[in-house]
Amino acid sequence: MAVLTHVLACIFGIGSWMSINGVWVELPVLVNVLPEAWYLPSYLIIIIQLANVGPLFITLMHKWKPGLLSEVLVICIVVSTGVVACFLLAFLWHYTMEFGGARHSVAFFILTFCLSLVDCTSSVTFLPFMARFHPRYITSYFIGEGLSGLVPALFALAQGAGISSCVEVAIPSNHTHRSNATLGNVSAGDPIPFRLETRYSPANFSSLVFFLILSGLMFSCLVAFFFLNRLPRVWDLSEQKLCASEITLHSIRKIPADGGLKEGFTNFPVEGKAESCSKEDEEGAPEKVVYSWTTLAFMYVLITWCSSLMYGILPSVQSYSCLPYSNLAYHLSTTLGAMAVPLACSISTFLPSRSLAFLSVLAFTGTAFGAYNMGMAALSPCPPLNHSEWGDALIVISWVLFNGTLAYVKVMLGVILRGHSQSALVWYGAMEQLGGLLGAVIMFPLVNVYSIFKSADYCSFRCPA
């Protein structure tokens, strides 16, 4: 039963951010078809941030009207919406309509907003639901949450989305001067028989198939939630059967995460004590750990900081950070970086650390790797070791360690807060969303309005010596 619960928790976690991650990794295919072209990511950033009304509503309801919203019902609606939106997206993503004097992908934007609403709301609903399980299953959930980025990325790689190569193209004599100007570091009088252009390989399967796969994976998340929702009741019944009339409730009951009695227990004293019941309860409901407000505030600040780096600031400039080196460096940094998240979650299972001092040092280390990535993006399109294998290796390693270290910090903070209360996990999700929102708000004008970061075609552009 324990192994099955780990698997179900992992599948449930995969559905947390998989749909919107799937849309992002599919962008290299979509931008070649939709009328917004390369402006499409900037539109999606706005849409995703608008979807934060979902977690904001849930958080306020939890604060002012606790117990009014049914947690199970909300999750059922959220995940079902993700299944339907992914299915409709497979058939409607390419439909456009005239709006504001230009054609826009209205159907794609509406369905993407629904998927963003699903994923953003999962941060404040999925974790509190997992709080009713033993903390070891929280780690499995975080592994699944990490895989929510890796799984669609692997399908995108299999699809061949965004895979490119440099192709030699002959230059007609009447276009020589314009081509020299494009190359930048070649004088107008030098003869150039050819130039290099970036060519994207055709996808191995269509976007329709890709979104149908996402819909199927979201449906598996719904099925996993269905069975997870049944397991606690079975366990409570087994505890009730083990704790016969000769067992003293007070002698075996630990304080559960929500501070109240677990469902299935009665509230009358009886005599005696059973070893089997004590052991079951010891494994199923650890004692509540109370932290001071200053300690909680520090942990929430740390969560917000890590989330702003992982979900807002650094992803906004990853292309500027990696593409000046090579397309291979970009794909490896995204894929291996996504793999680093579930790996960090697995490490936290075998090497857990609840020391806030150690987690703070680790967060600082991850921030240092993020600063290196940001520095390379700021120096785009001519960062150090450009067109060098050493530069490729360093930027990939930096992105992997950046994701891995901060993911470990977030997982352990989630485990720590789980021992405090279920409400603490709700605020964990709220701070996670707040961090991503702040990061996106900061980076959007820098990237899209002020154009601080410069891009260039990898194949045709050559940095000056």
XYZ file of C-alpha atoms in Angstrom:
465
model
C 0.000 0.000 0.000
C 2.877 2.408 0.799
C 4.467 1.944 -2.648
C 1.108 2.485 -4.333
C 0.566 5.684 -2.361
C 4.025 6.967 -3.378
C 3.174 6.308 -7.045
C -0.254 7.956 -6.776
C 1.214 10.996 -4.996
C 3.843 11.324 -7.733
C 1.263 11.105 -10.540
C -0.916 13.599 -8.676
C 2.053 15.978 -8.425
C 2.814 15.653 -12.144
C -0.554 17.226 -12.904
C 0.237 20.335 -10.854
C 2.186 22.288 -13.502
C 2.318 19.913 -16.464
C -0.249 21.565 -18.732
C 1.235 25.060 -18.806
C 4.769 23.610 -18.972
C 3.580 21.657 -21.981
C 2.386 24.853 -23.664
C 5.761 26.495 -23.047
C 7.842 23.682 -24.519
C 5.516 23.622 -27.542
C 6.121 27.316 -28.289
C 8.918 26.663 -30.841
C 6.271 24.942 -32.994
C 3.387 27.329 -32.290
C 5.245 30.566 -33.038
C 5.767 29.466 -36.633
C 1.988 29.213 -37.171
C 0.154 31.649 -34.872
C -0.049 35.316 -35.964
C 1.647 36.638 -32.807
C 4.891 34.864 -33.850
C 7.701 35.555 -31.387
C 5.547 37.978 -29.407
C 3.601 34.933 -28.219
C 5.669 34.348 -25.017
C 5.068 37.923 -23.843
C 1.311 37.403 -24.233
C 1.504 34.145 -22.268
C 3.319 35.828 -19.383
C 0.408 38.236 -18.954
C -2.150 35.424 -19.204
C -0.392 33.284 -16.603
C -0.191 36.180 -14.148
C -3.900 36.956 -14.628
C -4.575 33.344 -13.629
C -3.247 34.118 -10.151
C -6.783 35.231 -9.308
C -7.392 31.523 -8.659
C -4.922 31.020 -5.789
C -5.734 34.521 -4.491
C -9.414 33.592 -4.213
C -8.642 30.256 -2.513
C -6.226 31.900 -0.056
C -8.705 34.628 0.908
C -11.485 32.090 1.351
C -9.208 29.999 3.553
C -8.422 33.084 5.633
C -11.889 34.603 6.026
C -14.243 31.630 5.467
C -12.333 28.530 6.546
C -14.079 25.284 5.749
C -16.566 26.852 3.342
C -14.886 25.473 0.209
C -14.721 21.717 -0.148
C -11.087 20.871 -0.832
C -11.950 17.687 -2.697
C -14.578 19.389 -4.855
C -12.215 22.250 -5.786
C -9.468 19.837 -6.849
C -11.950 17.770 -8.897
C -13.118 20.899 -10.740
C -9.574 22.179 -11.262
C -8.132 18.934 -12.654
C -11.214 18.227 -14.785
C -10.885 21.709 -16.279
C -7.272 20.898 -17.178
C -8.307 17.678 -18.919
C -11.019 19.389 -20.987
C -8.876 22.462 -21.826
C -5.974 20.313 -23.076
C -8.374 18.256 -25.195
C -9.975 21.346 -26.743
C -6.568 22.949 -27.271
C -5.561 20.020 -29.482
C -8.275 20.957 -31.988
C -8.679 24.722 -31.539
C -5.174 26.125 -30.892
C -4.656 27.317 -34.495
C -8.031 29.106 -34.877
C -7.728 32.906 -35.032
C -10.133 35.838 -35.336
C -10.004 39.533 -36.163
C -9.598 41.665 -33.047
C -8.284 45.214 -32.676
C -7.373 45.530 -36.330
C -5.268 42.365 -36.412
C -5.705 38.625 -36.214
C -5.179 37.073 -32.782
C -5.195 33.546 -31.389
C -8.243 34.121 -29.181
C -9.084 30.415 -28.732
C -5.488 29.625 -27.807
C -5.377 32.480 -25.282
C -8.681 31.517 -23.613
C -7.737 27.854 -23.262
C -4.234 28.764 -22.084
C -5.799 30.974 -19.408
C -7.856 27.972 -18.250
C -4.697 25.845 -18.042
C -2.873 28.618 -16.172
C -5.786 28.872 -13.744
C -5.556 25.120 -13.138
C -1.813 25.137 -12.492
C -1.720 28.299 -10.372
C -4.614 27.094 -8.210
C -2.897 23.734 -7.696
C -0.274 25.450 -5.532
C -2.837 26.262 -2.828
C -5.021 23.152 -3.135
C -2.814 20.143 -3.927
C -0.375 20.632 -1.040
C -3.043 21.099 1.664
C -4.701 17.908 0.384
C -1.383 16.048 0.684
C -1.063 17.275 4.284
C -3.430 14.523 5.392
C -0.734 11.958 4.482
C 2.556 11.091 6.150
C 5.395 13.570 5.346
C 7.244 10.941 3.281
C 4.443 11.167 0.700
C 4.922 14.942 0.505
C 8.363 14.242 -0.991
C 6.801 11.945 -3.613
C 4.385 14.745 -4.479
C 7.294 17.158 -4.944
C 9.034 14.627 -7.181
C 5.891 14.567 -9.305
C 5.775 18.366 -9.309
C 9.333 18.363 -10.629
C 8.419 15.803 -13.283
C 5.601 18.108 -14.392
C 8.261 20.061 -16.250
C 10.340 17.095 -17.379
C 7.553 14.929 -18.838
C 6.277 17.464 -21.426
C 9.881 18.434 -22.200
C 10.691 14.822 -23.087
C 7.638 14.648 -25.361
C 8.729 17.931 -26.968
C 12.187 16.495 -27.587
C 10.620 13.396 -29.121
C 8.487 15.694 -31.242
C 11.575 17.608 -32.312
C 10.167 20.973 -31.241
C 12.705 23.748 -31.652
C 15.523 21.508 -32.950
C 17.539 23.560 -35.405
C 20.671 23.387 -37.494
C 22.860 25.793 -39.424
C 22.472 25.489 -43.187
C 24.673 27.050 -45.862
C 22.642 29.179 -48.260
C 24.090 30.606 -51.451
C 23.945 34.393 -51.727
C 22.946 35.947 -55.060
C 25.340 38.651 -56.246
C 22.720 41.393 -55.888
C 22.253 40.505 -52.163
C 25.914 40.431 -51.196
C 25.976 43.856 -49.588
C 22.853 43.180 -47.503
C 24.226 39.827 -46.345
C 27.522 41.425 -45.311
C 25.580 43.915 -43.230
C 23.689 41.056 -41.606
C 26.888 39.278 -40.643
C 28.029 42.442 -38.946
C 31.789 41.829 -38.749
C 32.429 41.397 -42.475
C 33.252 44.420 -44.621
C 31.066 45.247 -47.592
C 33.848 44.631 -50.126
C 34.629 41.032 -49.109
C 33.095 38.423 -51.404
C 30.843 35.962 -49.585
C 29.722 32.933 -51.584
C 27.283 31.755 -48.930
C 25.798 32.547 -45.559
C 24.594 30.429 -42.639
C 20.907 30.393 -41.780
C 18.993 28.701 -38.965
C 16.639 26.008 -40.182
C 14.179 24.271 -37.845
C 13.520 20.591 -38.404
C 9.894 19.515 -39.016
C 8.154 18.018 -35.997
C 7.914 14.236 -35.743
C 4.243 14.522 -34.731
C 1.740 17.351 -34.796
C 0.676 19.713 -32.039
C -2.717 17.983 -32.066
C -1.075 14.746 -30.922
C 1.048 16.619 -28.380
C -1.940 18.276 -26.686
C -3.898 15.016 -26.724
C -0.976 13.424 -24.845
C -1.147 16.256 -22.293
C -4.882 15.689 -21.925
C -4.285 11.988 -21.246
C -1.634 12.779 -18.634
C -3.972 15.238 -16.915
C -6.644 12.543 -16.855
C -4.179 10.195 -15.124
C -3.717 12.925 -12.484
C -7.493 12.976 -11.966
C -7.545 9.176 -11.564
C -4.646 9.331 -9.067
C -6.507 11.942 -7.028
C -9.627 9.748 -7.027
C -7.734 6.865 -5.427
C -5.744 9.099 -3.061
C -8.995 10.551 -1.794
C -10.131 7.023 -0.884
C -6.941 5.894 0.875
C -7.129 8.060 4.041
C -10.620 6.762 4.827
C -9.397 3.169 4.504
C -6.503 3.915 6.838
C -8.768 5.600 9.370
C -11.008 2.534 9.387
C -8.015 0.271 9.928
C -6.885 2.466 12.824
C -10.359 2.342 14.292
C -10.374 -1.453 14.089
C -6.913 -1.728 15.660
C -7.861 0.584 18.490
C -10.388 -1.590 20.249
C -12.353 -0.638 23.321
C -9.441 -1.355 25.651
C -7.229 1.349 24.101
C -6.931 4.797 25.607
C -7.411 7.411 22.892
C -5.367 9.998 24.756
C -2.398 7.668 25.093
C -2.075 7.025 21.374
C -3.287 10.178 19.694
C -0.737 12.610 18.296
C -1.801 16.053 17.208
C -2.529 15.923 13.468
C -1.507 18.659 11.107
C -4.843 20.467 11.281
C -4.827 20.468 15.081
C -7.997 18.385 15.450
C -9.041 14.761 15.816
C -8.564 12.518 12.819
C -11.711 11.284 11.145
C -12.784 7.896 12.410
C -11.771 8.367 16.066
C -14.334 8.804 18.781
C -13.886 11.321 21.535
C -14.511 9.210 24.622
C -11.835 7.778 26.970
C -11.288 4.032 27.177
C -8.753 1.981 29.005
C -5.633 0.105 28.001
C -3.006 0.509 25.261
C -2.182 -1.502 22.144
C 1.292 -1.602 20.657
C 0.019 -2.051 17.099
C -2.148 1.043 17.268
C 0.619 3.158 18.754
C 2.993 2.121 15.990
C 0.423 2.847 13.278
C -0.254 6.280 14.683
C 3.446 7.017 15.107
C 3.994 6.413 11.407
C 0.819 8.086 10.198
C 0.608 11.345 12.157
C 3.797 12.949 13.476
C 3.637 15.392 16.360
C 2.882 18.981 15.570
C 5.912 21.283 15.624
C 5.273 24.918 16.520
C 7.529 27.660 15.115
C 7.764 31.295 16.089
C 6.387 34.005 13.823
C 9.902 35.189 12.989
C 10.958 31.692 11.936
C 7.823 31.249 9.831
C 8.345 34.664 8.234
C 11.931 33.761 7.377
C 10.837 30.488 5.755
C 8.136 32.241 3.737
C 10.629 34.867 2.556
C 12.981 32.068 1.513
C 10.164 30.322 -0.374
C 9.205 33.560 -2.123
C 12.814 34.272 -3.094
C 13.473 30.785 -4.467
C 10.178 30.767 -6.358
C 10.815 34.198 -7.886
C 14.158 32.963 -9.222
C 12.897 29.574 -10.433
C 9.519 30.589 -11.875
C 9.872 34.229 -12.870
C 13.276 35.860 -13.121
C 15.641 33.258 -14.577
C 13.240 31.450 -16.980
C 12.559 34.827 -18.621
C 16.176 35.069 -19.777
C 17.122 31.406 -20.285
C 17.147 31.774 -24.057
C 19.454 34.806 -23.799
C 21.647 32.872 -21.380
C 22.019 29.689 -23.455
C 21.368 30.359 -27.144
C 24.488 32.524 -27.639
C 26.457 29.335 -26.942
C 24.443 26.905 -29.061
C 21.007 25.395 -29.564
C 22.381 22.207 -28.008
C 23.318 24.111 -24.836
C 19.785 25.520 -24.660
C 18.089 22.142 -25.004
C 20.440 20.460 -22.545
C 19.999 23.219 -19.962
C 16.202 23.007 -20.158
C 15.988 19.206 -20.199
C 18.697 18.432 -17.633
C 17.543 21.368 -15.523
C 14.070 19.855 -15.467
C 15.574 16.499 -14.483
C 17.476 18.145 -11.625
C 14.242 19.051 -9.844
C 12.908 15.497 -9.254
C 16.476 14.365 -8.568
C 16.748 16.965 -5.804
C 13.440 15.752 -4.415
C 14.747 12.188 -4.383
C 17.920 13.280 -2.596
C 15.812 14.998 0.043
C 14.214 11.633 0.785
C 17.535 9.952 1.594
C 19.463 12.994 2.870
C 16.894 15.274 4.509
C 17.990 18.383 6.362
C 15.682 20.502 8.502
C 18.441 22.929 9.452
C 17.399 26.410 8.376
C 21.035 27.521 8.444
C 22.019 24.797 5.953
C 19.009 25.539 3.746
C 19.913 29.238 3.778
C 23.468 28.451 2.625
C 22.075 26.197 -0.091
C 19.666 28.931 -1.205
C 22.592 31.361 -1.407
C 24.543 28.836 -3.493
C 21.619 28.417 -5.884
C 21.307 32.193 -6.108
C 24.994 32.397 -7.071
C 24.424 29.979 -9.962
C 21.399 32.062 -10.950
C 23.547 35.202 -10.905
C 26.005 33.526 -13.298
C 23.149 32.611 -15.639
C 21.781 36.148 -15.433
C 25.242 37.583 -16.140
C 25.599 35.483 -19.283
C 22.145 36.646 -20.406
C 23.091 40.294 -19.817
C 26.206 39.823 -21.989
C 24.189 38.246 -24.815
C 24.822 37.810 -27.689
C 28.557 37.734 -26.919
C 29.132 36.160 -23.470
C 32.545 34.779 -22.434
C 33.612 31.481 -24.046
C 31.130 32.025 -26.858
C 31.309 29.254 -29.490
C 33.396 27.177 -27.094
C 32.688 23.717 -25.693
C 33.784 24.969 -22.269
C 31.202 27.731 -22.427
C 28.511 25.211 -23.384
C 29.447 22.924 -20.502
C 29.581 25.713 -17.908
C 26.198 27.191 -18.777
C 24.499 23.772 -18.767
C 26.079 22.803 -15.422
C 25.147 26.167 -13.918
C 21.495 25.786 -14.922
C 21.327 22.228 -13.598
C 22.817 23.190 -10.222
C 20.644 26.296 -10.030
C 17.457 24.244 -10.420
C 18.659 21.384 -8.221
C 19.791 23.411 -5.207
C 16.731 25.663 -5.034
C 14.397 22.708 -5.604
C 15.949 20.916 -2.598
C 15.447 24.019 -0.462
C 11.784 24.313 -1.458
C 11.080 20.632 -0.840
C 12.579 20.665 2.659
C 10.745 23.873 3.559
C 7.515 22.184 2.470
C 8.282 19.179 4.692
C 9.097 21.465 7.641
C 5.906 23.492 7.248
C 3.846 20.326 6.926
C 4.835 19.505 10.493
C 3.590 22.916 11.639
C 0.020 22.905 10.283
C -2.088 22.410 7.203
C -2.633 26.159 7.038
C 1.133 26.610 6.778
C 1.109 24.585 3.561
C -1.632 26.809 2.151
C 0.558 29.838 2.767
C 3.513 27.919 1.322
C 1.579 27.687 -1.948
C 0.554 31.336 -1.722
C 4.166 32.470 -1.224
C 5.260 30.220 -4.083
C 2.777 31.936 -6.393
C 3.694 35.377 -5.050
C 7.359 34.729 -5.819
C 6.613 33.694 -9.388
C 4.364 36.738 -9.829
C 6.986 39.181 -8.534
C 9.665 37.631 -10.734
C 7.496 37.897 -13.843
C 6.432 41.475 -13.073
C 10.066 42.513 -12.644
C 11.360 40.781 -15.772
C 8.523 41.514 -18.224
C 9.347 45.222 -18.770
C 13.090 44.543 -18.762
C 12.828 41.907 -21.491
C 9.837 43.049 -23.559
C 9.669 46.836 -23.086
C 13.183 48.136 -22.453
C 14.910 45.326 -24.412
C 17.867 45.168 -22.034
C 18.732 41.668 -23.234
C 19.890 41.367 -26.831
C 19.293 38.425 -29.115
C 20.983 37.346 -32.330
C 20.796 34.438 -34.710
C 23.348 31.864 -33.609
C 24.231 30.723 -37.109
C 24.636 34.090 -38.878
C 25.955 36.308 -36.072
C 29.647 36.375 -35.206
C 30.983 38.263 -32.203
C 33.874 40.666 -32.821
C 37.287 39.326 -31.865
